[in-house]
Amino acid sequence: MSGVRAQQKEKTRRQIINAALKQLSAERSFSSLSLREVAKEAGLAPTSFYRHFSDMDELGLTLVDEAGLTLRQLMRQARQRIAKGGSVIQISVQTFMELIESNGNIFRLLLRERSGTSAAFRAAVIREIRYFTMELCDYLQKANHLDADVAYIHAHAAVTIVFGAGSDALDIDDKEEREQLAEQTIQQLRFIARGALEFSDRRKVSKKFR
Amino acid sequence: MSGVRAQQKEKTRRQIINAALKQLSAERSFSSLSLREVAKEAGLAPTSFYRHFSDMDELGLTLVDEAGLTLRQLMRQARQRIAKGGSVIQISVQTFMELIESNGNIFRLLLRERSGTSAAFRAAVIREIRYFTMELCDYLQKANHLDADVAYIHAHAAVTIVFGAGSDALDIDDKEEREQLAEQTIQQLRFIARGALEFSDRRKVSKKFR
DNA sequence: CATAACAGCGTACACGTGTACGCTTAAATT
DNA sequence: AATTTAAGCGTACACGTGTACGCTGTTATG
């Protein structure tokens, strides 16, 4: 089993995936893509599509996985930058905004399918975001010595804010406006961090005096 | 001009709008609705649709307006409740959650079209949400004596959190889980309020010593 | 070397779509 | 009372869709 065959198959599979990603845009959602269009873009006969995916849905779930992977790579990248010193919040937001600029369509996919019509898609996206949230929660718990529940609420809020900002950023072309949005987002995250810290501290004090 | 005719026209116009709203659900987005389906549900021949809307898009924008109206009614209701006393944050979140429970599909429409494929739809939704944000901004500025820019950042963050929570709530059936989500959202809003207040105060102090 | 497996193609079909066109019928206008 | 306006209907058309089916040529297996 040299794998020449399997190798070819994997290659055209990627062609299908890339064809779908290429067709995604601000004006084109995944659900508006047809099997025939994707196949054509991939240089395939419509019926050959089935040799790789039984459904457009199956392709869609694959794309969501792909997007999740991109998200996790992003996190790793942010951690590396943070390790080299600098404001955690600032670096995180900046890194996230870079993602939106370079991979807007992948992020759009996540945003759209999160509130889409397929329960399976929604679940898949939510799973990716939850992973994101949990990682942040862990970090906050260790770095800021927060209670577990406070850390979770904090992390959840921060992720909501960042994704919301990402959503806004997608509709902004002007670079300066984008930076303004980033600055605003940073400020919002600081508010949350401040509030969480204070609530956490207050609780510790009341424990101490009990 | 007694208006018997105009009255009839308005009536079937509403039938079309209601037909569309009725067909919206977790599994069915507006963009997946066909002109023929809507016409059928409204008890009309497909071609008669054009007597009222030139396009499905035009109907869609009407629905977004309708949703915006619902949102503004919600705000008025919340203000009335707040005037009778009680925690502002708690009442706001509770009122918002009631909207999601009773008008889930209208809220879904807003959420989906905010990241949808039509620029006109996105703009319309963003306009409604901005109105929402500005109202809150005004309130915060007056009630908490915040700086204008801090108030805006605060309001924007709060709206993002509340809409995010609404989005999450749509996928939760269990009542207890929903209440837990509401509780968590309230806590998040408190974090933000705390943080904003502290930042605002600190700035005032530095001004005083200048 | 014979044979089985299988990626990819082309044809074909039934179905749902938007919408152009002309007609009917009842209200509004003159 | 005569005429115009316009909501609603039915027919008809071209088009894009998913996918069943059988075929071909190449690779893998025995």
CSV table of C-alpha atoms (C1' of nucleotides) in Angstrom, one decimal:
chain,number,residue,atom,x,y,z
A,1,MET,CA,0.0,0.0,0.0
A,2,SER,CA,2.2,2.8,-1.3
A,3,GLY,CA,-0.7,5.2,-0.8
A,4,VAL,CA,-0.6,6.9,-4.2
A,5,ARG,CA,-4.3,6.5,-4.4
A,6,ALA,CA,-5.1,7.7,-0.8
A,7,GLN,CA,-2.8,10.6,-1.4
A,8,GLN,CA,-4.7,11.7,-4.5
A,9,LYS,CA,-7.9,11.3,-2.6
A,10,GLU,CA,-6.7,13.5,0.2
A,11,LYS,CA,-5.6,16.1,-2.3
A,12,THR,CA,-8.9,16.5,-4.0
A,13,ARG,CA,-10.6,16.4,-0.6
A,14,ARG,CA,-8.6,19.5,0.2
A,15,GLN,CA,-9.5,21.0,-3.1
A,16,ILE,CA,-13.2,20.7,-2.1
A,17,ILE,CA,-12.5,22.3,1.3
A,18,ASN,CA,-10.5,25.1,-0.3
A,19,ALA,CA,-13.1,25.6,-2.9
A,20,ALA,CA,-15.8,26.0,-0.3
A,21,LEU,CA,-13.6,28.4,1.8
A,22,LYS,CA,-12.8,30.4,-1.3
A,23,GLN,CA,-16.5,30.9,-2.1
A,24,LEU,CA,-17.3,32.1,1.4
A,25,SER,CA,-17.5,35.9,1.8
A,26,ALA,CA,-19.5,38.7,3.3
A,27,GLU,CA,-22.1,38.2,0.6
A,28,ARG,CA,-22.0,34.4,0.6
A,29,SER,CA,-22.8,32.2,3.5
A,30,PHE,CA,-22.1,28.5,3.6
A,31,SER,CA,-25.8,27.6,3.5
A,32,SER,CA,-26.2,29.5,0.3
A,33,LEU,CA,-23.4,27.4,-1.3
A,34,SER,CA,-24.6,24.5,-3.5
A,35,LEU,CA,-23.0,21.2,-3.9
A,36,ARG,CA,-22.7,21.8,-7.6
A,37,GLU,CA,-21.0,25.2,-7.2
A,38,VAL,CA,-18.4,23.8,-4.8
A,39,ALA,CA,-17.8,20.8,-7.0
A,40,LYS,CA,-17.3,23.1,-10.0
A,41,GLU,CA,-14.9,25.4,-8.2
A,42,ALA,CA,-12.9,22.3,-7.1
A,43,GLY,CA,-12.8,21.1,-10.7
A,44,LEU,CA,-15.0,18.1,-10.1
A,45,ALA,CA,-18.1,16.7,-11.6
A,46,PRO,CA,-21.0,17.2,-9.2
A,47,THR,CA,-21.5,13.5,-8.5
A,48,SER,CA,-17.8,13.0,-7.6
A,49,PHE,CA,-18.4,15.2,-4.5
A,50,TYR,CA,-20.0,12.2,-2.9
A,51,ARG,CA,-16.8,10.2,-3.0
A,52,HIS,CA,-15.6,12.6,-0.2
A,53,PHE,CA,-18.6,13.9,1.7
A,54,SER,CA,-22.0,12.3,1.9
A,55,ASP,CA,-23.6,15.7,2.3
A,56,MET,CA,-23.0,19.4,2.2
A,57,ASP,CA,-23.6,19.3,5.9
A,58,GLU,CA,-20.6,16.9,6.4
A,59,LEU,CA,-18.4,19.4,4.5
A,60,GLY,CA,-19.8,22.2,6.7
A,61,LEU,CA,-18.9,20.4,9.9
A,62,THR,CA,-15.4,19.8,8.5
A,63,LEU,CA,-15.1,23.6,7.8
A,64,VAL,CA,-16.2,24.4,11.4
A,65,ASP,CA,-13.5,22.0,12.7
A,66,GLU,CA,-11.0,23.8,10.4
A,67,ALA,CA,-12.1,27.1,11.9
A,68,GLY,CA,-11.7,25.7,15.4
A,69,LEU,CA,-8.2,24.7,14.5
A,70,THR,CA,-7.4,28.2,13.4
A,71,LEU,CA,-8.8,29.6,16.6
A,72,ARG,CA,-6.6,27.3,18.7
A,73,GLN,CA,-3.5,28.2,16.7
A,74,LEU,CA,-4.4,31.8,17.4
A,75,MET,CA,-4.4,31.1,21.1
A,76,ARG,CA,-1.1,29.5,21.0
A,77,GLN,CA,0.3,32.4,19.1
A,78,ALA,CA,-1.1,34.9,21.7
A,79,ARG,CA,0.4,32.9,24.5
A,80,GLN,CA,3.8,33.0,22.9
A,81,ARG,CA,3.6,36.8,22.5
A,82,ILE,CA,2.4,37.2,26.1
A,83,ALA,CA,5.3,35.1,27.4
A,84,LYS,CA,7.6,37.7,25.8
A,85,GLY,CA,6.1,40.3,28.0
A,86,GLY,CA,3.4,43.0,27.6
A,87,SER,CA,-0.2,43.6,28.5
A,88,VAL,CA,-2.1,40.4,28.3
A,89,ILE,CA,-5.3,42.1,27.3
A,90,GLN,CA,-3.7,44.3,24.7
A,91,ILE,CA,-1.8,41.5,23.0
A,92,SER,CA,-4.9,39.2,23.0
A,93,VAL,CA,-7.1,41.7,21.4
A,94,GLN,CA,-4.4,42.6,18.9
A,95,THR,CA,-3.9,39.0,18.0
A,96,PHE,CA,-7.6,38.4,17.6
A,97,MET,CA,-8.0,41.4,15.3
A,98,GLU,CA,-5.2,40.1,13.1
A,99,LEU,CA,-7.1,36.9,12.8
A,100,ILE,CA,-10.1,38.8,11.6
A,101,GLU,CA,-8.1,40.7,9.1
A,102,SER,CA,-6.3,37.7,7.6
A,103,ASN,CA,-9.0,35.0,8.0
A,104,GLY,CA,-12.2,37.0,8.0
A,105,ASN,CA,-14.2,34.4,6.2
A,106,ILE,CA,-13.3,31.6,8.5
A,107,PHE,CA,-14.4,33.8,11.5
A,108,ARG,CA,-17.6,34.7,9.6
A,109,LEU,CA,-18.4,31.1,9.2
A,110,LEU,CA,-18.2,30.6,13.0
A,111,LEU,CA,-20.3,33.6,13.7
A,112,ARG,CA,-23.0,32.7,11.2
A,113,GLU,CA,-23.3,29.0,12.1
A,114,ARG,CA,-23.5,29.8,15.8
A,115,SER,CA,-26.9,31.2,15.1
A,116,GLY,CA,-27.6,29.1,12.0
A,117,THR,CA,-30.4,26.7,11.3
A,118,SER,CA,-28.5,23.5,11.8
A,119,ALA,CA,-28.4,22.2,15.4
A,120,ALA,CA,-25.3,20.2,14.6
A,121,PHE,CA,-23.5,23.2,13.3
A,122,ARG,CA,-24.5,25.3,16.3
A,123,ALA,CA,-23.3,22.6,18.7
A,124,ALA,CA,-20.0,22.3,16.8
A,125,VAL,CA,-19.4,26.1,17.0
A,126,ILE,CA,-20.4,26.3,20.6
A,127,ARG,CA,-18.0,23.5,21.4
A,128,GLU,CA,-15.1,25.4,19.8
A,129,ILE,CA,-16.0,28.6,21.7
A,130,ARG,CA,-16.4,26.8,24.9
A,131,TYR,CA,-12.9,25.4,24.5
A,132,PHE,CA,-11.7,28.9,24.0
A,133,THR,CA,-13.5,30.1,27.1
A,134,MET,CA,-12.2,27.3,29.3
A,135,GLU,CA,-8.6,27.9,28.4
A,136,LEU,CA,-9.0,31.6,29.4
A,137,CYS,CA,-10.8,30.6,32.6
A,138,ASP,CA,-7.9,28.4,33.6
A,139,TYR,CA,-5.5,31.2,32.9
A,140,LEU,CA,-7.4,33.7,34.9
A,141,GLN,CA,-7.8,31.4,37.8
A,142,LYS,CA,-4.0,30.9,38.0
A,143,ALA,CA,-2.8,34.4,37.1
A,144,ASN,CA,-5.3,36.4,39.1
A,145,HIS,CA,-6.0,34.0,41.9
A,146,LEU,CA,-9.7,34.2,41.3
A,147,ASP,CA,-12.4,31.9,42.6
A,148,ALA,CA,-13.4,29.2,40.1
A,149,ASP,CA,-16.8,30.6,39.5
A,150,VAL,CA,-15.7,34.2,39.3
A,151,ALA,CA,-13.0,33.2,36.9
A,152,TYR,CA,-15.6,31.4,34.7
A,153,ILE,CA,-18.0,34.4,34.6
A,154,HIS,CA,-15.1,36.7,33.9
A,155,ALA,CA,-13.8,34.4,31.0
A,156,HIS,CA,-17.3,34.0,29.5
A,157,ALA,CA,-17.8,37.8,29.5
A,158,ALA,CA,-14.4,38.4,28.0
A,159,VAL,CA,-15.0,35.9,25.2
A,160,THR,CA,-18.4,37.4,24.5
A,161,ILE,CA,-16.9,40.9,24.2
A,162,VAL,CA,-14.1,39.8,22.0
A,163,PHE,CA,-16.3,37.8,19.6
A,164,GLY,CA,-18.7,40.7,19.5
A,165,ALA,CA,-15.9,43.1,18.7
A,166,GLY,CA,-14.8,40.6,16.0
A,167,SER,CA,-18.2,40.7,14.5
A,168,ASP,CA,-18.2,44.5,14.5
A,169,ALA,CA,-14.7,44.5,13.0
A,170,LEU,CA,-15.9,42.5,10.0
A,171,ASP,CA,-18.0,45.4,8.8
A,172,ILE,CA,-15.3,48.0,9.1
A,173,ASP,CA,-12.9,48.8,6.3
A,174,ASP,CA,-11.2,51.9,7.6
A,175,LYS,CA,-8.0,51.0,9.4
A,176,GLU,CA,-8.3,53.8,11.9
A,177,GLU,CA,-11.8,52.9,12.9
A,178,ARG,CA,-10.6,49.4,13.4
A,179,GLU,CA,-7.9,50.5,15.8
A,180,GLN,CA,-10.4,52.6,17.6
A,181,LEU,CA,-12.6,49.5,18.0
A,182,ALA,CA,-9.7,47.6,19.3
A,183,GLU,CA,-8.9,50.3,21.8
A,184,GLN,CA,-12.5,50.3,23.0
A,185,THR,CA,-12.5,46.5,23.3
A,186,ILE,CA,-9.4,46.7,25.4
A,187,GLN,CA,-11.1,49.2,27.7
A,188,GLN,CA,-14.1,47.0,28.0
A,189,LEU,CA,-12.0,44.0,29.0
A,190,ARG,CA,-10.3,46.1,31.6
A,191,PHE,CA,-13.6,47.1,33.1
A,192,ILE,CA,-14.5,43.4,33.4
A,193,ALA,CA,-11.2,42.4,34.8
A,194,ARG,CA,-11.4,45.2,37.4
A,195,GLY,CA,-14.9,44.3,38.4
A,196,ALA,CA,-14.1,40.6,38.7
A,197,LEU,CA,-11.1,41.3,40.8
A,198,GLU,CA,-12.9,43.5,43.2
A,199,PHE,CA,-15.8,41.1,43.6
A,200,SER,CA,-13.3,38.3,44.2
A,201,ASP,CA,-11.4,40.3,46.8
A,202,ARG,CA,-14.4,41.4,48.6
A,203,ARG,CA,-15.5,37.8,49.0
A,204,LYS,CA,-12.1,36.8,50.3
A,205,VAL,CA,-12.3,39.5,53.0
A,206,SER,CA,-15.7,38.4,54.1
A,207,LYS,CA,-14.3,34.9,54.4
A,208,LYS,CA,-11.4,36.0,56.5
A,209,PHE,CA,-13.7,37.7,59.0
A,210,ARG,CA,-16.0,34.8,59.4
B,1,MET,CA,-62.3,57.4,-0.8
B,2,SER,CA,-63.8,55.3,2.0
B,3,GLY,CA,-60.7,53.1,2.0
B,4,VAL,CA,-62.4,49.7,1.8
B,5,ARG,CA,-59.8,48.8,-0.8
B,6,ALA,CA,-56.8,50.2,1.1
B,7,GLN,CA,-58.0,48.5,4.2
B,8,GLN,CA,-58.1,45.1,2.5
B,9,LYS,CA,-54.7,45.7,1.1
B,10,GLU,CA,-53.2,46.5,4.5
B,11,LYS,CA,-54.9,43.4,5.8
B,12,THR,CA,-53.3,41.0,3.3
B,13,ARG,CA,-50.0,42.8,3.8
B,14,ARG,CA,-50.1,41.9,7.4
B,15,GLN,CA,-51.0,38.3,6.4
B,16,ILE,CA,-47.8,38.1,4.4
B,17,ILE,CA,-45.8,39.5,7.3
B,18,ASN,CA,-47.4,37.2,9.8
B,19,ALA,CA,-46.9,34.3,7.4
B,20,ALA,CA,-43.2,35.0,7.2
B,21,LEU,CA,-42.9,35.4,11.0
B,22,LYS,CA,-44.8,32.2,11.6
B,23,GLN,CA,-42.4,30.2,9.4
B,24,LEU,CA,-39.3,31.5,11.1
B,25,SER,CA,-37.8,29.2,13.7
B,26,ALA,CA,-34.6,27.7,15.0
B,27,GLU,CA,-34.5,25.5,11.9
B,28,ARG,CA,-35.7,28.0,9.4
B,29,SER,CA,-34.0,31.3,8.6
B,30,PHE,CA,-35.5,34.1,6.6
B,31,SER,CA,-33.0,33.6,3.8
B,32,SER,CA,-34.2,30.0,3.5
B,33,LEU,CA,-37.8,31.1,3.0
B,34,SER,CA,-39.1,31.2,-0.5
B,35,LEU,CA,-41.5,33.7,-1.9
B,36,ARG,CA,-43.8,30.9,-2.9
B,37,GLU,CA,-43.8,29.4,0.6
B,38,VAL,CA,-44.6,32.7,2.2
B,39,ALA,CA,-47.4,33.4,-0.3
B,40,LYS,CA,-48.9,30.0,0.2
B,41,GLU,CA,-48.9,30.4,4.0
B,42,ALA,CA,-50.6,33.8,3.6
B,43,GLY,CA,-53.2,32.2,1.4
B,44,LEU,CA,-52.1,34.0,-1.7
B,45,ALA,CA,-51.0,33.1,-5.3
B,46,PRO,CA,-47.3,33.4,-5.6
B,47,THR,CA,-47.6,36.3,-8.1
B,48,SER,CA,-49.9,38.3,-5.8
B,49,PHE,CA,-47.0,38.7,-3.5
B,50,TYR,CA,-45.6,41.4,-5.8
B,51,ARG,CA,-48.6,43.6,-5.2
B,52,HIS,CA,-47.2,44.2,-1.7
B,53,PHE,CA,-43.4,43.7,-1.9
B,54,SER,CA,-41.2,44.0,-4.9
B,55,ASP,CA,-38.8,41.5,-3.4
B,56,MET,CA,-38.3,39.1,-0.5
B,57,ASP,CA,-35.6,41.5,0.6
B,58,GLU,CA,-38.2,44.2,1.0
B,59,LEU,CA,-40.3,42.0,3.2
B,60,GLY,CA,-37.2,41.1,5.1
B,61,LEU,CA,-36.4,44.7,5.9
B,62,THR,CA,-40.0,45.2,7.0
B,63,LEU,CA,-39.5,42.3,9.4
B,64,VAL,CA,-36.3,43.8,10.8
B,65,ASP,CA,-38.2,47.1,11.4
B,66,GLU,CA,-40.9,45.1,13.1
B,67,ALA,CA,-38.3,43.5,15.3
B,68,GLY,CA,-36.8,46.9,16.2
B,69,LEU,CA,-40.2,48.0,17.3
B,70,THR,CA,-40.5,45.1,19.6
B,71,LEU,CA,-37.1,45.9,21.0
B,72,ARG,CA,-38.1,49.5,21.7
B,73,GLN,CA,-41.3,48.4,23.4
B,74,LEU,CA,-39.2,46.2,25.5
B,75,MET,CA,-37.1,49.1,26.6
B,76,ARG,CA,-40.2,51.1,27.5
B,77,GLN,CA,-41.5,48.2,29.6
B,78,ALA,CA,-38.2,47.9,31.4
B,79,ARG,CA,-38.1,51.6,32.2
B,80,GLN,CA,-41.5,51.4,33.7
B,81,ARG,CA,-40.5,48.5,35.9
B,82,ILE,CA,-37.4,50.2,37.0
B,83,ALA,CA,-39.3,53.3,37.9
B,84,LYS,CA,-41.2,51.2,40.4
B,85,GLY,CA,-38.0,50.4,42.1
B,86,GLY,CA,-35.6,47.5,42.2
B,87,SER,CA,-32.2,46.7,40.8
B,88,VAL,CA,-31.7,48.2,37.3
B,89,ILE,CA,-29.5,45.4,36.1
B,90,GLN,CA,-31.7,42.6,37.4
B,91,ILE,CA,-34.9,44.0,36.0
B,92,SER,CA,-33.3,44.7,32.6
B,93,VAL,CA,-31.9,41.2,32.2
B,94,GLN,CA,-35.2,39.7,33.4
B,95,THR,CA,-37.2,41.8,30.9
B,96,PHE,CA,-34.8,40.9,28.1
B,97,MET,CA,-35.1,37.2,28.9
B,98,GLU,CA,-38.8,37.4,28.8
B,99,LEU,CA,-38.6,38.8,25.3
B,100,ILE,CA,-36.5,35.8,24.2
B,101,GLU,CA,-39.0,33.4,25.7
B,102,SER,CA,-42.0,35.0,24.2
B,103,ASN,CA,-40.6,36.3,20.9
B,104,GLY,CA,-37.6,34.0,20.3
B,105,ASN,CA,-38.0,34.0,16.5
B,106,ILE,CA,-38.0,37.8,16.2
B,107,PHE,CA,-34.9,38.0,18.2
B,108,ARG,CA,-33.4,35.2,16.1
B,109,LEU,CA,-34.1,37.2,13.0
B,110,LEU,CA,-32.0,40.1,14.4
B,111,LEU,CA,-29.2,37.9,15.5
B,112,ARG,CA,-29.0,36.1,12.2
B,113,GLU,CA,-29.3,39.1,9.9
B,114,ARG,CA,-26.7,41.0,11.9
B,115,SER,CA,-24.1,38.6,10.4
B,116,GLY,CA,-26.1,37.7,7.3
B,117,THR,CA,-25.2,38.1,3.7
B,118,SER,CA,-27.2,41.2,2.9
B,119,ALA,CA,-25.4,44.5,3.6
B,120,ALA,CA,-28.8,46.3,3.8
B,121,PHE,CA,-30.0,43.8,6.4
B,122,ARG,CA,-26.9,44.1,8.5
B,123,ALA,CA,-27.1,47.9,8.4
B,124,ALA,CA,-30.8,47.8,9.5
B,125,VAL,CA,-30.0,45.5,12.4
B,126,ILE,CA,-27.0,47.5,13.5
B,127,ARG,CA,-29.1,50.6,13.4
B,128,GLU,CA,-31.6,49.1,15.8
B,129,ILE,CA,-29.0,47.9,18.2
B,130,ARG,CA,-27.2,51.2,18.1
B,131,TYR,CA,-30.4,52.9,19.1
B,132,PHE,CA,-30.6,50.5,22.0
B,133,THR,CA,-27.0,51.2,23.0
B,134,MET,CA,-27.5,55.0,22.8
B,135,GLU,CA,-30.5,54.9,25.1
B,136,LEU,CA,-28.5,53.0,27.6
B,137,CYS,CA,-25.6,55.3,27.3
B,138,ASP,CA,-27.7,58.3,28.1
B,139,TYR,CA,-29.1,56.6,31.1
B,140,LEU,CA,-25.7,55.6,32.4
B,141,GLN,CA,-24.3,59.1,31.9
B,142,LYS,CA,-27.1,60.6,34.0
B,143,ALA,CA,-27.6,58.0,36.6
B,144,ASN,CA,-24.0,57.2,37.3
B,145,HIS,CA,-22.4,60.5,36.4
B,146,LEU,CA,-20.0,58.9,34.1
B,147,ASP,CA,-17.9,60.7,31.5
B,148,ALA,CA,-19.4,60.5,28.0
B,149,ASP,CA,-16.8,58.2,26.6
B,150,VAL,CA,-16.7,55.9,29.6
B,151,ALA,CA,-20.5,55.7,29.5
B,152,TYR,CA,-20.5,54.7,25.9
B,153,ILE,CA,-17.9,52.0,26.3
B,154,HIS,CA,-19.8,50.8,29.3
B,155,ALA,CA,-23.2,50.8,27.4
B,156,HIS,CA,-21.6,49.1,24.4
B,157,ALA,CA,-20.2,46.3,26.5
B,158,ALA,CA,-23.4,45.8,28.4
B,159,VAL,CA,-25.4,45.5,25.2
B,160,THR,CA,-22.9,43.0,23.8
B,161,ILE,CA,-23.2,40.9,26.9
B,162,VAL,CA,-27.0,41.0,27.0
B,163,PHE,CA,-27.3,40.1,23.3
B,164,GLY,CA,-24.8,37.4,23.7
B,165,ALA,CA,-26.7,36.0,26.6
B,166,GLY,CA,-29.9,36.2,24.5
B,167,SER,CA,-28.2,34.2,21.8
B,168,ASP,CA,-27.2,31.6,24.4
B,169,ALA,CA,-30.6,31.5,25.9
B,170,LEU,CA,-32.2,30.6,22.5
B,171,ASP,CA,-30.5,27.2,22.7
B,172,ILE,CA,-31.6,26.4,26.2
B,173,ASP,CA,-34.9,24.7,27.0
B,174,ASP,CA,-34.4,23.9,30.6
B,175,LYS,CA,-35.9,26.6,32.8
B,176,GLU,CA,-33.4,26.3,35.6
B,177,GLU,CA,-30.5,26.6,33.2
B,178,ARG,CA,-32.0,29.7,31.8
B,179,GLU,CA,-32.2,31.3,35.3
B,180,GLN,CA,-28.6,30.3,35.9
B,181,LEU,CA,-27.7,32.0,32.7
B,182,ALA,CA,-29.6,35.1,33.7
B,183,GLU,CA,-27.9,35.1,37.1
B,184,GLN,CA,-24.5,34.8,35.4
B,185,THR,CA,-25.4,37.7,33.0
B,186,ILE,CA,-26.3,39.9,35.9
B,187,GLN,CA,-23.0,39.2,37.5
B,188,GLN,CA,-21.2,40.1,34.3
B,189,LEU,CA,-23.0,43.3,34.0
B,190,ARG,CA,-22.1,44.1,37.6
B,191,PHE,CA,-18.4,43.5,36.8
B,192,ILE,CA,-18.6,45.9,33.9
B,193,ALA,CA,-20.5,48.6,36.0
B,194,ARG,CA,-18.0,48.3,38.8
B,195,GLY,CA,-15.0,48.6,36.4
B,196,ALA,CA,-16.5,51.5,34.6
B,197,LEU,CA,-17.3,53.4,37.8
B,198,GLU,CA,-13.8,52.9,39.2
B,199,PHE,CA,-12.1,54.0,36.0
B,200,SER,CA,-14.3,57.0,35.9
B,201,ASP,CA,-13.6,58.0,39.5
B,202,ARG,CA,-9.9,57.6,39.1
B,203,ARG,CA,-10.0,60.0,36.2
B,204,LYS,CA,-11.9,62.5,38.2
B,205,VAL,CA,-9.3,62.4,41.0
B,206,SER,CA,-6.5,63.0,38.6
B,207,LYS,CA,-8.3,65.9,37.1
B,208,LYS,CA,-8.8,67.4,40.6
B,209,PHE,CA,-5.1,67.3,41.4
B,210,ARG,CA,-4.0,68.8,38.2
C,1,DC,C1',-0.8,-11.8,-14.0
C,2,DA,C1',-5.7,-11.8,-12.9
C,3,DT,C1',-9.1,-9.5,-10.4
C,4,DA,C1',-11.2,-6.6,-7.2
C,5,DA,C1',-11.8,-1.8,-5.5
C,6,DC,C1',-12.8,2.8,-6.3
C,7,DA,C1',-12.2,7.9,-7.8
C,8,DG,C1',-14.3,10.5,-11.2
C,9,DC,C1',-17.5,11.4,-15.3
C,10,DG,C1',-21.8,12.0,-18.0
C,11,DT,C1',-26.5,11.4,-18.6
C,12,DA,C1',-31.0,11.8,-16.9
C,13,DC,C1',-34.8,12.9,-13.9
C,14,DA,C1',-38.0,15.1,-10.8
C,15,DC,C1',-38.6,19.1,-8.2
C,16,DG,C1',-38.8,23.9,-6.4
C,17,DT,C1',-37.6,28.4,-7.7
C,18,DG,C1',-38.6,33.5,-9.4
C,19,DT,C1',-41.3,35.9,-12.4
C,20,DA,C1',-43.5,37.5,-17.1
C,21,DC,C1',-48.0,37.8,-19.1
C,22,DG,C1',-52.9,38.2,-19.6
C,23,DC,C1',-57.3,37.8,-17.3
C,24,DT,C1',-61.1,38.6,-13.9
C,25,DT,C1',-63.6,41.1,-10.7
C,26,DA,C1',-64.6,44.6,-7.5
C,27,DA,C1',-63.7,49.3,-5.8
C,28,DA,C1',-62.7,54.1,-7.0
C,29,DT,C1',-63.1,57.9,-10.0
C,30,DT,C1',-65.2,60.7,-13.4
D,1,DA,C1',-73.8,55.2,-15.3
D,2,DA,C1',-69.4,54.8,-17.7
D,3,DT,C1',-64.7,54.3,-17.2
D,4,DT,C1',-60.4,53.6,-14.9
D,5,DT,C1',-57.6,51.4,-11.4
D,6,DA,C1',-55.6,47.7,-9.1
D,7,DA,C1',-55.6,43.3,-6.1
D,8,DG,C1',-55.5,38.6,-6.9
D,9,DC,C1',-55.3,34.3,-10.0
D,10,DG,C1',-53.6,30.8,-13.3
D,11,DT,C1',-50.6,29.4,-16.8
D,12,DA,C1',-46.2,29.0,-18.5
D,13,DC,C1',-41.3,29.2,-18.9
D,14,DA,C1',-36.4,28.8,-18.1
D,15,DC,C1',-33.2,27.7,-14.6
D,16,DG,C1',-30.6,25.6,-10.8
D,17,DT,C1',-30.9,22.0,-7.6
D,18,DG,C1',-29.7,17.1,-5.4
D,19,DT,C1',-28.8,12.6,-6.7
D,20,DA,C1',-29.6,7.7,-8.9
D,21,DC,C1',-27.3,4.9,-12.3
D,22,DG,C1',-24.0,2.9,-15.2
D,23,DC,C1',-19.5,3.4,-17.3
D,24,DT,C1',-14.3,4.1,-17.6
D,25,DG,C1',-9.5,3.9,-16.3
D,26,DT,C1',-6.2,3.5,-12.8
D,27,DT,C1',-4.4,1.6,-8.5
D,28,DA,C1',-4.3,-2.0,-5.0
D,29,DT,C1',-4.7,-6.8,-3.8
D,30,DG,C1',-4.5,-11.8,-4.2
